[in-house]
Short mmCIF file of C-alpha atoms in Angstrom, two decimals:
data_model
loop_
_atom_site.label_atom_id
_atom_site.label_comp_id
_atom_site.label_asym_id
_atom_site.label_seq_id
_atom_site.Cartn_x
_atom_site.Cartn_y
_atom_site.Cartn_z
CA MET A 1 0.00 0.00 0.00
CA THR A 2 1.67 3.18 -1.21
CA ASP A 3 0.01 5.51 1.30
CA SER A 4 0.75 3.38 4.37
CA LYS A 5 1.74 5.29 7.49
CA ASN A 6 5.25 4.49 8.70
CA ILE A 7 5.30 3.97 12.47
CA PHE A 8 8.63 3.56 14.25
CA VAL A 9 8.46 1.63 17.52
CA ILE A 10 11.40 1.78 19.93
CA GLY A 11 12.29 -1.72 21.12
CA LEU A 12 9.74 -3.43 18.87
CA ASN A 13 9.64 -7.17 19.56
CA ASP A 14 7.63 -9.98 17.93
CA PHE A 15 5.07 -10.11 20.75
CA ASN A 16 4.25 -6.41 20.43
CA ARG A 17 4.28 -6.50 16.63
CA GLU A 18 1.58 -9.21 16.68
CA ARG A 19 -0.53 -7.10 19.05
CA LEU A 20 -0.05 -3.91 17.04
CA GLU A 21 -1.15 -5.60 13.84
CA THR A 22 -4.56 -6.37 15.39
CA LEU A 23 -5.34 -2.69 16.19
CA ARG A 24 -8.00 -0.67 14.38
CA GLY A 25 -6.47 0.91 11.29
CA ALA A 26 -3.43 -1.40 11.27
CA GLU A 27 -4.08 -2.41 7.66
CA GLY A 28 -2.89 1.09 6.72
CA TRP A 29 0.21 1.07 8.93
CA ARG A 30 3.75 -0.23 8.52
CA PHE A 31 5.65 -0.91 11.73
CA HIS A 32 9.42 -0.46 11.89
CA GLY A 33 11.60 -1.40 14.84
CA LEU A 34 13.86 1.37 16.15
CA ILE A 35 16.64 0.28 18.54
CA ALA A 36 16.84 -3.47 19.18
CA PRO A 37 14.48 -4.77 21.90
CA GLU A 38 17.34 -6.36 23.86
CA ALA A 39 18.89 -2.88 24.25
CA VAL A 40 15.90 -1.67 26.26
CA TYR A 41 14.21 -4.78 27.72
CA ASP A 42 16.56 -7.37 29.17
CA THR A 43 19.34 -5.16 30.46
CA GLU A 44 20.05 -2.58 33.11
CA ILE A 45 22.82 -0.88 31.08
CA PHE A 46 21.49 2.01 29.01
CA ASP A 47 23.78 4.10 26.81
CA ILE A 48 21.18 6.72 25.95
CA ALA A 49 23.54 8.96 23.99
CA ALA A 50 24.51 6.05 21.73
CA MET A 51 20.88 4.93 21.35
CA LEU A 52 19.75 8.44 20.40
CA GLU A 53 22.57 8.67 17.87
CA GLU A 54 21.69 5.26 16.41
CA ALA A 55 17.97 6.06 16.19
CA THR A 56 18.62 9.47 14.61
CA ALA A 57 20.88 7.96 11.95
CA GLU A 58 18.32 5.25 11.13
CA LEU A 59 15.46 7.74 10.85
CA GLU A 60 17.51 10.16 8.72
CA ALA A 61 18.42 7.30 6.36
CA PHE A 62 14.80 6.15 5.98
CA ASP A 63 13.49 6.63 2.45
CA GLY A 64 9.88 7.52 3.17
CA SER A 65 7.63 9.51 5.48
CA ILE A 66 8.15 9.29 9.24
CA ASP A 67 4.56 9.44 10.51
CA ALA A 68 4.95 8.39 14.16
CA ILE A 69 7.68 7.50 16.68
CA VAL A 70 6.28 5.59 19.65
CA GLY A 71 7.19 3.25 22.50
CA TYR A 72 5.60 1.40 25.40
CA MET A 73 8.48 1.09 27.80
CA ASP A 74 9.34 3.15 30.84
CA PHE A 75 12.92 4.35 31.15
CA PRO A 76 14.89 4.68 28.93
CA VAL A 77 12.36 4.54 26.07
CA SER A 78 9.87 7.08 27.48
CA THR A 79 12.57 9.70 28.00
CA MET A 80 14.01 9.31 24.48
CA LEU A 81 10.68 9.73 22.71
CA PRO A 82 10.14 13.50 23.12
CA ILE A 83 13.76 14.15 22.08
CA LEU A 84 13.36 12.13 18.87
CA CYS A 85 9.84 13.40 18.17
CA GLU A 86 10.95 17.03 18.43
CA LYS A 87 13.90 16.38 16.12
CA PHE A 88 11.70 14.81 13.42
CA GLY A 89 8.62 17.03 13.76
CA ILE A 90 6.35 14.36 15.31
CA ARG A 91 3.61 15.42 17.73
CA SER A 92 4.43 14.51 21.32
CA THR A 93 4.54 16.08 24.74
CA SER A 94 7.54 18.27 25.55
CA LEU A 95 10.58 16.82 27.30
CA GLU A 96 10.08 19.25 30.22
CA SER A 97 6.43 18.18 30.76
CA LEU A 98 7.50 14.53 30.61
CA LEU A 99 10.24 15.12 33.18
CA LYS A 100 7.68 16.78 35.48
CA CYS A 101 6.26 13.26 35.68
CA GLU A 102 9.41 11.11 35.59
CA HIS A 103 11.81 13.14 37.76
CA LYS A 104 10.29 12.11 41.10
CA TYR A 105 11.32 15.23 43.01
CA TRP A 106 10.19 17.66 40.30
CA SER A 107 6.96 15.70 39.96
CA ARG A 108 6.15 15.93 43.67
CA ARG A 109 6.87 19.67 43.65
CA VAL A 110 4.45 20.38 40.77
CA GLN A 111 1.82 18.04 42.27
CA ARG A 112 2.06 19.92 45.56
CA GLU A 113 1.25 23.17 43.72
CA VAL A 114 -2.28 22.05 42.76
CA ILE A 115 -3.28 18.93 44.76
CA PRO A 116 -1.36 19.29 48.06
CA ASP A 117 -3.87 17.28 50.12
CA HIS A 118 -3.16 14.18 48.03
CA ILE A 119 0.65 14.22 48.27
CA PRO A 120 2.75 12.63 51.07
CA LYS A 121 5.57 14.48 52.82
CA PHE A 122 8.74 14.13 50.76
CA THR A 123 12.31 15.29 50.44
CA ALA A 124 15.26 14.62 48.14
CA PHE A 125 18.57 13.37 49.53
CA ASP A 126 21.98 12.37 48.27
CA PRO A 127 22.68 8.69 49.13
CA PHE A 128 26.43 9.49 49.06
CA ASP A 129 25.96 12.06 51.84
CA ASP A 130 26.93 10.51 55.20
CA GLU A 131 24.52 12.91 56.91
CA ALA A 132 21.57 11.90 54.71
CA MET A 133 19.46 10.43 57.52
CA THR A 134 19.85 13.58 59.61
CA ARG A 135 18.76 15.74 56.67
CA ILE A 136 15.69 13.54 56.11
CA GLY A 137 14.71 14.06 59.75
CA GLU A 138 15.23 17.82 59.40
CA ALA A 139 12.74 17.73 56.50
CA GLY A 140 10.09 16.34 58.88
CA LEU A 141 10.20 12.68 57.84
CA TYR A 142 10.44 10.03 60.53
CA PHE A 143 10.37 6.22 60.59
CA PRO A 144 8.80 4.51 58.82
CA PHE A 145 9.37 6.06 55.40
CA PHE A 146 10.04 4.88 51.85
CA VAL A 147 13.14 5.55 49.74
CA LYS A 148 13.62 5.24 45.99
CA PRO A 149 15.81 6.80 43.29
CA ILE A 150 14.84 10.16 41.75
CA LYS A 151 14.31 8.14 38.57
CA SER A 152 13.10 4.70 39.48
CA SER A 153 12.71 1.78 37.10
CA GLY A 154 9.90 -0.53 38.14
CA SER A 155 10.13 -1.40 41.85
CA ARG A 156 13.90 -1.69 41.70
CA LEU A 157 15.89 -0.01 44.49
CA GLY A 158 12.75 0.92 46.41
CA PHE A 159 12.85 0.19 50.14
CA ARG A 160 10.63 0.58 53.18
CA ILE A 161 12.71 2.01 56.03
CA ASP A 162 11.61 1.14 59.57
CA THR A 163 14.93 1.49 61.44
CA PRO A 164 18.35 3.14 61.02
CA GLU A 165 19.71 -0.31 60.14
CA ASP A 166 17.21 -0.56 57.27
CA PHE A 167 18.34 2.84 56.02
CA TYR A 168 22.04 2.00 56.04
CA GLN A 169 21.41 -1.33 54.28
CA ALA A 170 19.36 0.48 51.62
CA ILE A 171 22.05 3.16 51.24
CA GLU A 172 24.66 0.47 50.64
CA GLN A 173 22.58 -1.03 47.81
CA LEU A 174 21.72 2.38 46.38
CA ARG A 175 25.35 3.49 46.33
CA GLY A 176 26.33 0.31 44.51
CA SER A 177 23.56 0.29 41.89
CA ILE A 178 22.03 3.74 41.41
CA GLY A 179 24.52 4.68 38.69
CA THR A 180 22.90 2.25 36.24
CA ILE A 181 19.83 4.50 36.26
CA ALA A 182 21.36 7.83 37.26
CA ASP A 183 24.03 8.12 34.56
CA PRO A 184 21.70 7.60 31.57
CA PHE A 185 18.98 9.72 33.20
CA ASN A 186 21.47 12.56 33.57
CA THR A 187 22.13 12.29 29.82
CA VAL A 188 18.42 13.01 29.27
CA LEU A 189 18.42 15.90 31.77
CA GLU A 190 21.15 17.57 29.68
CA HIS A 191 18.59 17.92 26.86
CA ALA A 192 16.07 19.73 29.06
CA ASN A 193 15.62 23.30 30.25
CA LEU A 194 15.48 22.76 34.02
CA PRO A 195 14.77 25.22 36.85
CA SER A 196 17.89 25.69 38.99
CA GLU A 197 16.35 23.99 42.05
CA ILE A 198 15.63 20.90 39.93
CA ALA A 199 18.96 20.90 38.06
CA ALA A 200 20.67 20.66 41.46
CA VAL A 201 18.90 17.33 42.14
CA ASP A 202 20.30 15.02 39.47
CA GLY A 203 19.81 11.33 38.80
CA HIS A 204 22.12 10.23 41.65
CA PHE A 205 19.71 11.65 44.24
CA CYS A 206 16.97 9.70 45.99
CA MET A 207 13.56 10.47 47.41
CA ALA A 208 12.38 9.86 50.95
CA GLU A 209 8.61 9.85 51.30
CA GLU A 210 6.04 9.40 54.01
CA ILE A 211 4.54 5.89 53.86
CA ILE A 212 1.23 5.88 52.01
CA GLY A 213 -0.94 2.91 51.30
CA GLY A 214 -4.37 1.45 50.81
CA TRP A 215 -6.18 0.10 47.79
CA GLN A 216 -3.82 0.70 44.86
CA CYS A 217 -5.01 1.38 41.35
CA THR A 218 -3.88 2.91 38.07
CA ILE A 219 -5.78 5.31 35.83
CA GLU A 220 -4.96 4.81 32.16
CA GLY A 221 -5.44 7.94 30.10
CA TYR A 222 -4.16 10.33 27.48
CA VAL A 223 -4.13 14.02 26.60
CA PHE A 224 -5.22 15.01 23.09
CA ASP A 225 -5.05 18.68 22.09
CA GLY A 226 -5.18 19.72 25.75
CA GLU A 227 -8.13 17.46 26.64
CA VAL A 228 -7.41 14.96 29.41
CA VAL A 229 -9.21 11.62 28.92
CA SER A 230 -9.18 8.82 31.53
CA TYR A 231 -10.56 5.67 29.91
CA GLY A 232 -10.02 2.91 32.49
CA ILE A 233 -8.98 2.16 36.09
CA VAL A 234 -7.03 -1.01 36.87
CA ASP A 235 -6.65 -2.34 40.44
CA SER A 236 -3.18 -3.41 41.63
CA LEU A 237 -3.57 -6.08 44.30
CA ARG A 238 -0.63 -7.29 46.40
CA TYR A 239 0.27 -10.54 48.12
CA PRO A 240 -0.77 -10.47 51.79
CA GLN A 241 1.77 -8.82 54.14
CA VAL A 242 4.34 -8.01 51.41
CA LEU A 243 4.94 -5.30 48.82
CA SER A 244 5.00 -7.63 45.80
CA PHE A 245 2.14 -7.43 43.30
CA PHE A 246 -0.19 -10.45 43.08
CA HIS A 247 -2.37 -9.31 40.18
CA TYR A 248 -3.68 -6.40 38.17
CA ARG A 249 -7.47 -6.50 37.69
CA TYR A 250 -9.75 -4.62 35.31
CA PRO A 251 -12.27 -3.04 35.66
CA SER A 252 -11.65 -1.56 39.11
CA GLY A 253 -13.74 -2.56 42.10
CA LEU A 254 -13.32 0.87 43.75
CA PRO A 255 -16.48 2.81 44.76
CA ASP A 256 -17.77 5.04 41.94
CA ASP A 257 -17.27 8.27 43.90
CA ILE A 258 -13.62 7.40 44.61
CA GLN A 259 -13.03 6.65 40.93
CA ALA A 260 -14.65 9.98 39.98
CA THR A 261 -12.41 11.91 42.40
CA MET A 262 -9.29 10.20 41.04
CA ILE A 263 -10.30 11.11 37.49
CA GLU A 264 -10.81 14.73 38.56
CA LEU A 265 -7.38 14.82 40.27
CA THR A 266 -5.80 13.35 37.14
CA ASP A 267 -7.35 16.05 34.97
CA THR A 268 -6.06 18.75 37.33
CA ILE A 269 -2.46 17.55 37.54
CA MET A 270 -1.98 16.65 33.86
CA ARG A 271 -3.28 20.08 32.78
CA HIS A 272 -1.02 21.78 35.33
CA ILE A 273 2.04 19.91 34.07
CA GLY A 274 1.26 20.91 30.48
CA TYR A 275 1.36 17.31 29.31
CA ASP A 276 -0.15 16.94 25.82
CA ASN A 277 -0.67 14.57 22.88
CA SER A 278 0.67 11.54 24.73
CA ALA A 279 -0.52 8.61 26.83
CA PHE A 280 -0.04 8.37 30.58
CA ASN A 281 -1.01 6.32 33.59
CA VAL A 282 -1.33 7.62 37.15
CA GLU A 283 -1.06 5.38 40.20
CA TYR A 284 -3.16 6.12 43.30
CA PHE A 285 -3.88 4.73 46.75
CA TRP A 286 -7.29 4.93 48.38
CA ASP A 287 -6.79 4.80 52.15
CA GLU A 288 -10.29 3.87 53.24
CA ILE A 289 -9.44 4.14 56.97
CA GLN A 290 -8.15 7.71 56.73
CA GLY A 291 -10.54 8.66 53.96
CA ARG A 292 -7.59 9.83 51.85
CA ILE A 293 -6.70 9.50 48.19
CA TRP A 294 -2.95 9.61 47.59
CA LEU A 295 -1.21 10.13 44.24
CA LEU A 296 1.68 7.67 44.10
CA GLU A 297 3.30 8.46 40.74
CA ILE A 298 2.74 9.45 37.11
CA ASN A 299 4.05 7.29 34.25
CA THR A 300 4.43 8.75 30.76
CA ARG A 301 3.15 5.79 28.76
CA ILE A 302 0.44 3.18 28.68
CA SER A 303 1.09 0.14 30.85
CA GLN A 304 2.02 -2.87 28.73
CA SER A 305 0.82 -5.02 31.62
CA HIS A 306 -2.70 -3.74 30.97
CA CYS A 307 -2.83 -4.35 27.19
CA ASP A 308 -4.33 -7.82 27.45
CA LEU A 309 -6.79 -6.67 30.13
CA PHE A 310 -8.24 -3.91 27.93
CA GLU A 311 -8.36 -6.29 24.98
CA LYS A 312 -10.28 -8.90 26.99
CA VAL A 313 -12.77 -6.44 28.53
CA ASP A 314 -13.04 -3.51 26.10
CA GLY A 315 -12.23 -5.29 22.85
CA VAL A 316 -9.01 -3.43 21.97
CA SER A 317 -5.56 -3.15 23.52
CA ASN A 318 -4.70 0.24 24.98
CA GLN A 319 -1.78 0.24 22.54
CA GLN A 320 -4.41 1.77 20.24
CA VAL A 321 -4.00 4.97 22.26
CA THR A 322 -0.24 5.21 21.69
CA ILE A 323 -0.42 4.64 17.94
CA ASP A 324 -3.39 6.97 17.34
CA LEU A 325 -1.75 9.75 19.35
CA GLY A 326 1.56 9.19 17.56
CA LEU A 327 -0.30 9.74 14.28
CA GLY A 328 -1.89 12.92 15.63
CA GLN A 329 -5.44 11.58 15.86
CA ARG A 330 -7.95 11.05 18.67
CA PRO A 331 -7.63 7.49 20.06
CA ALA A 332 -10.30 4.99 18.97
CA MET A 333 -10.76 3.09 22.25
CA SER A 334 -13.92 0.99 22.56
CA HIS A 335 -15.64 0.27 25.89
CA ARG A 336 -16.89 -3.10 27.24
CA GLN A 337 -16.88 -4.77 23.82
CA GLY A 338 -14.53 -7.62 24.75
CA GLU A 339 -15.17 -11.32 25.47
CA PHE A 340 -14.91 -11.06 29.26
CA SER A 341 -16.48 -8.99 32.04
CA MET A 342 -13.20 -9.00 34.01
CA ALA A 343 -9.55 -9.71 33.30
CA ALA A 344 -6.32 -9.95 35.27
CA LYS A 345 -2.57 -10.28 34.95
CA PHE A 346 -1.26 -12.52 37.74
CA PHE A 347 2.36 -12.63 38.90
CA HIS A 348 3.32 -16.18 39.84
CA ARG A 349 6.17 -15.56 42.32
CA VAL A 350 8.57 -17.24 44.69
CA PHE A 351 9.75 -15.49 47.83
CA PHE A 352 13.30 -16.87 47.93
CA THR A 353 16.42 -14.81 48.49
CA ASP A 354 17.84 -16.73 45.53
CA ALA A 355 17.74 -20.11 43.78
CA VAL A 356 18.66 -21.83 40.53
CA VAL A 357 15.81 -22.82 38.21
CA THR A 358 16.05 -26.52 37.32
CA ARG A 359 12.71 -26.98 35.52
CA VAL A 360 10.20 -24.75 33.73
CA PRO A 361 6.82 -25.77 32.25
CA THR A 362 7.16 -27.38 28.82
CA ASP A 363 5.56 -25.98 25.67
CA ALA A 364 3.15 -28.93 25.69
CA GLU A 365 2.13 -28.22 29.30
CA LEU A 366 1.57 -24.54 28.51
CA ALA A 367 -0.48 -25.36 25.41
CA GLU A 368 -2.65 -27.72 27.45
CA LEU A 369 -3.28 -25.06 30.10
CA GLN A 370 -4.10 -22.45 27.46
CA ALA A 371 -6.57 -24.88 25.91
CA ASP A 372 -8.20 -25.62 29.29
CA PHE A 373 -8.55 -21.92 30.21
CA PRO A 374 -9.99 -20.00 27.22
CA GLY A 375 -8.35 -16.62 26.66
CA CYS A 376 -5.45 -17.54 28.95
CA HIS A 377 -1.90 -16.51 28.10
CA ILE A 378 1.16 -17.61 30.11
CA ALA A 379 4.48 -15.79 29.72
CA VAL A 380 7.26 -17.71 31.51
CA GLN A 381 9.92 -15.28 32.77
CA VAL A 382 12.76 -17.68 33.64
CA GLU A 383 14.87 -20.38 31.96
CA GLU A 384 16.33 -23.66 33.14
CA GLY A 385 19.73 -23.11 34.70
CA GLN A 386 19.05 -19.45 35.43
CA ARG A 387 19.86 -17.96 38.82
CA LEU A 388 16.89 -15.93 40.02
CA SER A 389 19.11 -13.05 41.18
CA SER A 390 20.14 -12.51 37.54
CA LEU A 391 16.59 -11.48 36.56
CA PRO A 392 16.32 -7.75 35.71
CA GLU A 393 13.62 -5.42 37.06
CA GLN A 394 12.57 -7.44 40.12
CA ASP A 395 11.34 -6.01 43.40
CA ALA A 396 13.37 -6.36 46.59
CA TYR A 397 11.28 -9.21 48.03
CA SER A 398 10.47 -11.82 45.36
CA PHE A 399 11.01 -13.14 41.84
CA ALA A 400 8.29 -13.41 39.16
CA LEU A 401 8.45 -16.82 37.49
CA ALA A 402 5.52 -16.32 35.10
CA HIS A 403 2.90 -13.78 34.10
CA VAL A 404 -0.56 -15.36 33.76
CA TYR A 405 -3.28 -13.46 31.88
CA LEU A 406 -6.87 -14.60 32.46
CA GLY A 407 -10.39 -13.43 31.65
CA ALA A 408 -13.52 -14.38 33.62
CA SER A 409 -17.06 -13.37 34.50
CA SER A 410 -16.19 -12.11 38.02
CA ALA A 411 -13.35 -11.37 40.43
CA GLU A 412 -14.14 -14.61 42.31
CA GLN A 413 -13.93 -16.65 39.11
CA LEU A 414 -10.59 -15.05 38.20
CA LEU A 415 -9.07 -16.15 41.53
CA ALA A 416 -10.55 -19.65 41.34
CA ASP A 417 -9.26 -20.15 37.78
CA TYR A 418 -5.81 -18.86 38.73
CA ASP A 419 -5.56 -21.24 41.69
CA ARG A 420 -6.49 -24.20 39.48
CA LEU A 421 -4.07 -23.14 36.75
CA VAL A 422 -1.05 -22.39 38.93
CA ALA A 423 -1.39 -25.77 40.69
CA ARG A 424 -0.46 -27.29 37.31
CA LEU A 425 2.37 -24.85 36.52
CA ALA A 426 5.47 -26.89 37.35
CA PHE A 427 8.70 -25.08 38.25
CA GLU A 428 11.56 -26.70 40.17
CA PHE A 429 14.62 -25.22 41.91
CA ASP A 430 17.97 -26.09 43.42
CA ASP A 431 20.28 -24.16 45.77
CA ILE A 432 17.29 -22.41 47.37
CA GLN A 433 18.27 -19.58 49.70
CA GLY A 434 15.87 -18.10 52.21
#
């Protein structure tokens, strides 16, 4: 087709290409990978300057129209997109508005300007400062509190701090590992026009925040020509007594008035930031005991974890939003036109300190499970012989062995089906620690 739209996808892999080709309008689109998926997915080493140079050269050499440049990943993909889009005249939000979401300290400061009652106490600190704990106390934060890098990547390097010992253990890990995020993030900051008080807090800094909690959820939305649209709320449910996620569930079971307030808060903050013509998701807590809604963080992309959920319930993956916006058009999301009333992504985890994987489910076993549970998809995350501690992007408490996507008629049915399925999902381990 001569008038096909050329869409460049950073880190395009086969799984995402298959999904993208099922979207509305895909018959008129040609997808091109930009930067190899292994450079942004299965690594914690990001040479952003080299990746930007490589992507720029590839786009400049392309013999055809460049109609959209998109991506679905968090850091480093999200932060490269506005730089590339500006260079090639593609509609996107500005780098500064994106950083007002992704730079955790800057984000909290702008949130505090318009929705202060929904923001925890916070302060930035330098983990290489031996007086860091004293400075956190001077900022009015006391045990327990939470620490995380200024630019976090998933749940990595996030810690709950209950005692001075916890803090010093966290500091030791942060000092050893924060550079893998901080150095490439600082490369991005060099491209931005930053206020002096933000420029002083670079990627090597961390955040300390008051502990917030409750029922966690995520609003998926977008801004198109200044209009903020929230099109779905996904619940994030954790394993009992730990921070690790158990499953994401859509649609949300939150009370309607709480959902409405969260949507209103989202509209307020995204307008204030000046975010435009891009997708986002905003994570919240509803603390039912205190009667408080807390904004946890803003992500500058759709959640890939939610794609299958929207497809099962609404009839189209929320990837539709990213592509439509990239092409400069209003997203064509449907509502409740899918095969299932509810859907979930389950994280099948082990709570070891470490272990070696000696067996994973076979292809035949997975095919049998997927036949027995219609609509089910199982994505195994480990390989035989792999040491769990080598897995990238894990939280501090567990390892995800498999992601299990299910659709059902109710929340109860989802849980019952998951229990039956996971009982047949055979993993084995050796050298188990803790």
